[in-house]
C-alpha positions as a printed Julia matrix, in Angstrom:
237×3 Matrix{Float64}:
 261.99  54.59  196.64
 262.08  58.43  195.05
 259.07  60.24  193.4
 255.03  60.11  193.28
 252.85  57.54  195.02
 251.17  55.29  192.73
 247.87  54.98  192.39
 247.66  51.78  191.71
 249.38  48.32  191.51
 249.73  45.25  189.11
 251.24  41.91  190.89
 252.37  39.41  188.36
 250.8   35.33  188.68
 253.56  32.57  187.84
 256.1   32.62  191.08
 254.84  35.5   192.64
 251.62  34.13  194.27
 252.28  30.8   194.19
 255.1   28.86  193.27
 255.24  28.04  189.16
 256.43  24.55  189.7
 253.57  23.36  191.04
 251.28  24.34  188.51
 254.32  22.71  186.31
 254.53  19.21  188.2
 250.02  18.91  188.15
 250.39  19.97  184.16
 253.43  17.59  183.19
 250.87  14.35  185.55
 248.13  14.91  183.32
 250.91  14.79  180.07
 251.77  11.5   181.5
 248.36  10.31  182.33
 247.25  10.84  178.56
 250.51   9.17  177.25
 249.57   6.5   178.69
 246.14   6.04  177.59
 247.44   6.96  173.99
 249.32   4.13  174.12
 252.22   5.54  175.28
 254.85   4.74  178.12
 253.1    7.52  180.23
 256.1    7.52  183.08
 258.55   8.0   181.17
 256.93  11.09  179.22
 255.44  12.39  182.38
 259.55  11.99  183.82
 260.9   13.27  180.54
 258.4   16.69  180.51
 259.38  17.44  183.91
 263.25  17.06  182.94
 262.56  19.41  180.2
 260.5   21.58  182.39
 262.88  22.69  185.19
 265.02  23.3   182.33
 262.75  26.01  181.31
 259.26  26.79  181.81
 259.33  29.2   179.13
 261.17  27.7   176.36
 258.6   26.42  173.57
 258.19  22.67  172.21
 259.07  20.8   176.04
 256.25  17.67  175.05
 258.23  17.39  171.8
 262.01  17.03  173.06
 260.43  15.02  176.13
 258.52  12.81  172.83
 261.52  12.7   171.66
 263.66  11.95  175.15
 261.84   8.35  175.06
 262.12   7.79  171.66
 259.08   8.73  169.52
 259.77   9.18  166.51
 260.07  12.5   164.79
 257.46  11.25  162.1
 255.32  10.67  164.51
 255.33  13.77  165.83
 252.49  15.55  164.31
 250.07  12.65  165.32
 250.67  12.05  169.16
 251.89  15.38  169.9
 248.08  17.66  169.64
 246.5   15.05  172.49
 249.41  15.85  174.89
 249.4   19.27  174.03
 245.7   19.55  174.32
 245.71  17.41  178.18
 248.63  20.09  179.36
 246.72  23.4   178.33
 242.8   21.68  179.61
 244.54  20.93  182.95
 242.52  22.92  185.56
 244.32  21.47  189.07
 242.8   20.99  192.29
 245.07  23.2   194.23
 247.9   25.73  194.22
 248.49  26.58  197.6
 249.9   30.73  197.12
 253.07  31.36  199.39
 252.32  32.09  202.86
 250.89  35.36  203.59
 250.67  36.19  200.07
 246.33  36.02  200.93
 246.31  38.58  203.54
 248.89  40.57  202.06
 245.76  40.89  198.94
 243.1   41.87  200.93
 245.4   44.66  202.12
 246.59  46.68  198.92
 242.8   45.11  197.11
 241.72  47.36  200.26
 243.74  50.49  199.97
 244.79  50.85  196.03
 243.25  49.3   192.24
 244.55  46.38  192.03
 245.4   44.13  189.57
 247.16  41.08  188.2
 249.28  41.27  184.59
 250.13  37.79  183.64
 251.48  36.36  180.71
 250.27  32.76  178.81
 247.76  30.39  177.6
 245.01  32.42  178.32
 242.77  29.36  179.36
 245.69  27.86  181.81
 246.22  31.22  182.74
 242.94  31.5   184.51
 242.52  27.66  185.39
 246.17  28.76  187.62
 243.89  31.67  189.48
 240.94  29.42  190.01
 243.69  26.87  191.49
 244.44  29.24  193.78
 241.57  30.91  195.14
 242.76  34.18  195.03
 240.94  35.4   191.74
 238.3   37.37  194.52
 241.4   39.22  195.46
 242.66  40.23  191.78
 239.4   42.98  190.83
 241.84  43.29  187.38
 243.43  40.41  185.38
 245.03  41.03  182.17
 246.47  38.13  180.28
 248.48  39.49  177.63
 248.93  36.96  175.32
 245.01  37.6   174.73
 245.81  40.86  173.47
 247.95  39.17  171.33
 249.59  36.1   171.74
 253.41  35.78  172.56
 254.41  38.29  170.91
 253.0   41.13  173.31
 253.91  39.43  176.22
 255.82  40.76  178.79
 258.39  43.66  178.85
 256.37  44.42  175.89
 254.18  47.28  177.09
 250.6   46.73  176.01
 249.46  44.16  179.1
 250.79  46.83  181.36
 249.32  49.76  179.65
 245.64  47.92  179.13
 245.6   47.02  183.19
 246.11  50.91  183.43
 243.02  51.5   180.99
 241.24  48.85  183.29
 242.23  50.44  186.18
 241.6   53.91  185.09
 245.54  54.63  185.8
 248.25  56.77  184.22
 250.95  54.23  183.25
 253.53  56.01  185.01
 250.99  55.33  188.66
 251.47  51.75  188.67
 253.64  50.02  190.89
 254.29  46.35  189.8
 255.67  43.82  192.05
 256.53  40.35  190.25
 259.82  37.97  190.17
 261.46  38.64  187.07
 263.77  41.46  185.75
 263.96  40.69  182.4
 259.55  40.65  182.24
 258.56  42.09  185.16
 261.07  45.25  186.19
 260.96  45.52  182.31
 257.38  46.19  181.53
 257.41  48.92  184.49
 260.61  50.64  183.5
 258.63  50.64  179.36
 255.34  52.96  180.66
 257.95  54.8   183.18
 256.05  52.78  186.73
 258.4   51.99  189.62
 259.05  47.99  190.76
 259.46  45.85  193.16
 261.38  42.26  192.59
 260.18  39.23  194.5
 263.43  37.38  194.29
 261.43  33.4   194.55
 260.51  30.69  192.02
 262.54  29.13  188.88
 263.99  33.21  189.05
 264.74  33.26  191.9
 268.8   33.93  190.92
 268.92  35.91  188.57
 270.79  38.93  188.37
 268.67  42.42  189.41
 268.67  43.41  185.42
 267.3   45.45  185.55
 267.33  46.49  188.81
 263.81  47.44  190.03
 263.49  49.9   192.59
 263.52  47.56  195.95
 264.6   44.27  195.64
 262.58  41.9   198.6
 262.34  37.54  199.52
 258.3   37.12  200.03
 255.88  38.76  198.21
 254.16  40.36  201.94
 257.86  42.06  201.96
 256.87  43.78  198.22
 253.41  44.35  199.71
 254.51  45.97  202.88
 256.58  48.68  200.54
 253.58  48.77  198.31
 251.16  49.53  200.74
 253.9   52.24  202.83
 254.96  54.02  198.81
 250.27  54.59  198.15
 250.06  55.82  202.37
 248.03  52.99  203.45
 250.19  51.7   206.2
 249.65  53.04  210.14
 253.57  53.59  212.15
 252.12  53.84  216.12
């Protein structure tokens, strides 16, 4: 890695700090319960939704497609979908376990440099995830890109990272972004001239390194150690 040392660190949330599959499984179960309460086959809806989410969690309309898959007619979707979407959106999982070593790594980072989290998604959902991981006290600044303009400003749109830079009082180009998705986390860093480290884990672990981060590692603690080294916070001896 070359260039000026980063002055602040920005971490992604989903599949960077904890496995997003755990949240999706929990939310899908909540939708299944709501479907059962609405007179549908809750178990079938639950299974169909899990299948849809496994095919790609970024895609919209997953609940619609799950209902169609279990035989709900398209003409009934307008009535059936909204309460199920509400069950998904309002779901607050009791606990989401961070990846091993994440909590200690965040403690080291927040003690060494300004630290923030930049995440895409429904603000209520993302807030529930942060709360369930128990990592909130270690993330002094959390910016949810959707709160700045909806899906249109999700990463790699630079709006979220620029907002983080403003909250931290740092030049955008002096940030270091740690995330799991090249097309989002690495790309948004490149969009503002910032540096990045990719963590190869979660749903997109096998995605190609395009664009390529300055470093690619397998775990968040590895990424944090690199970040600390770059900002001069590690003592070697």
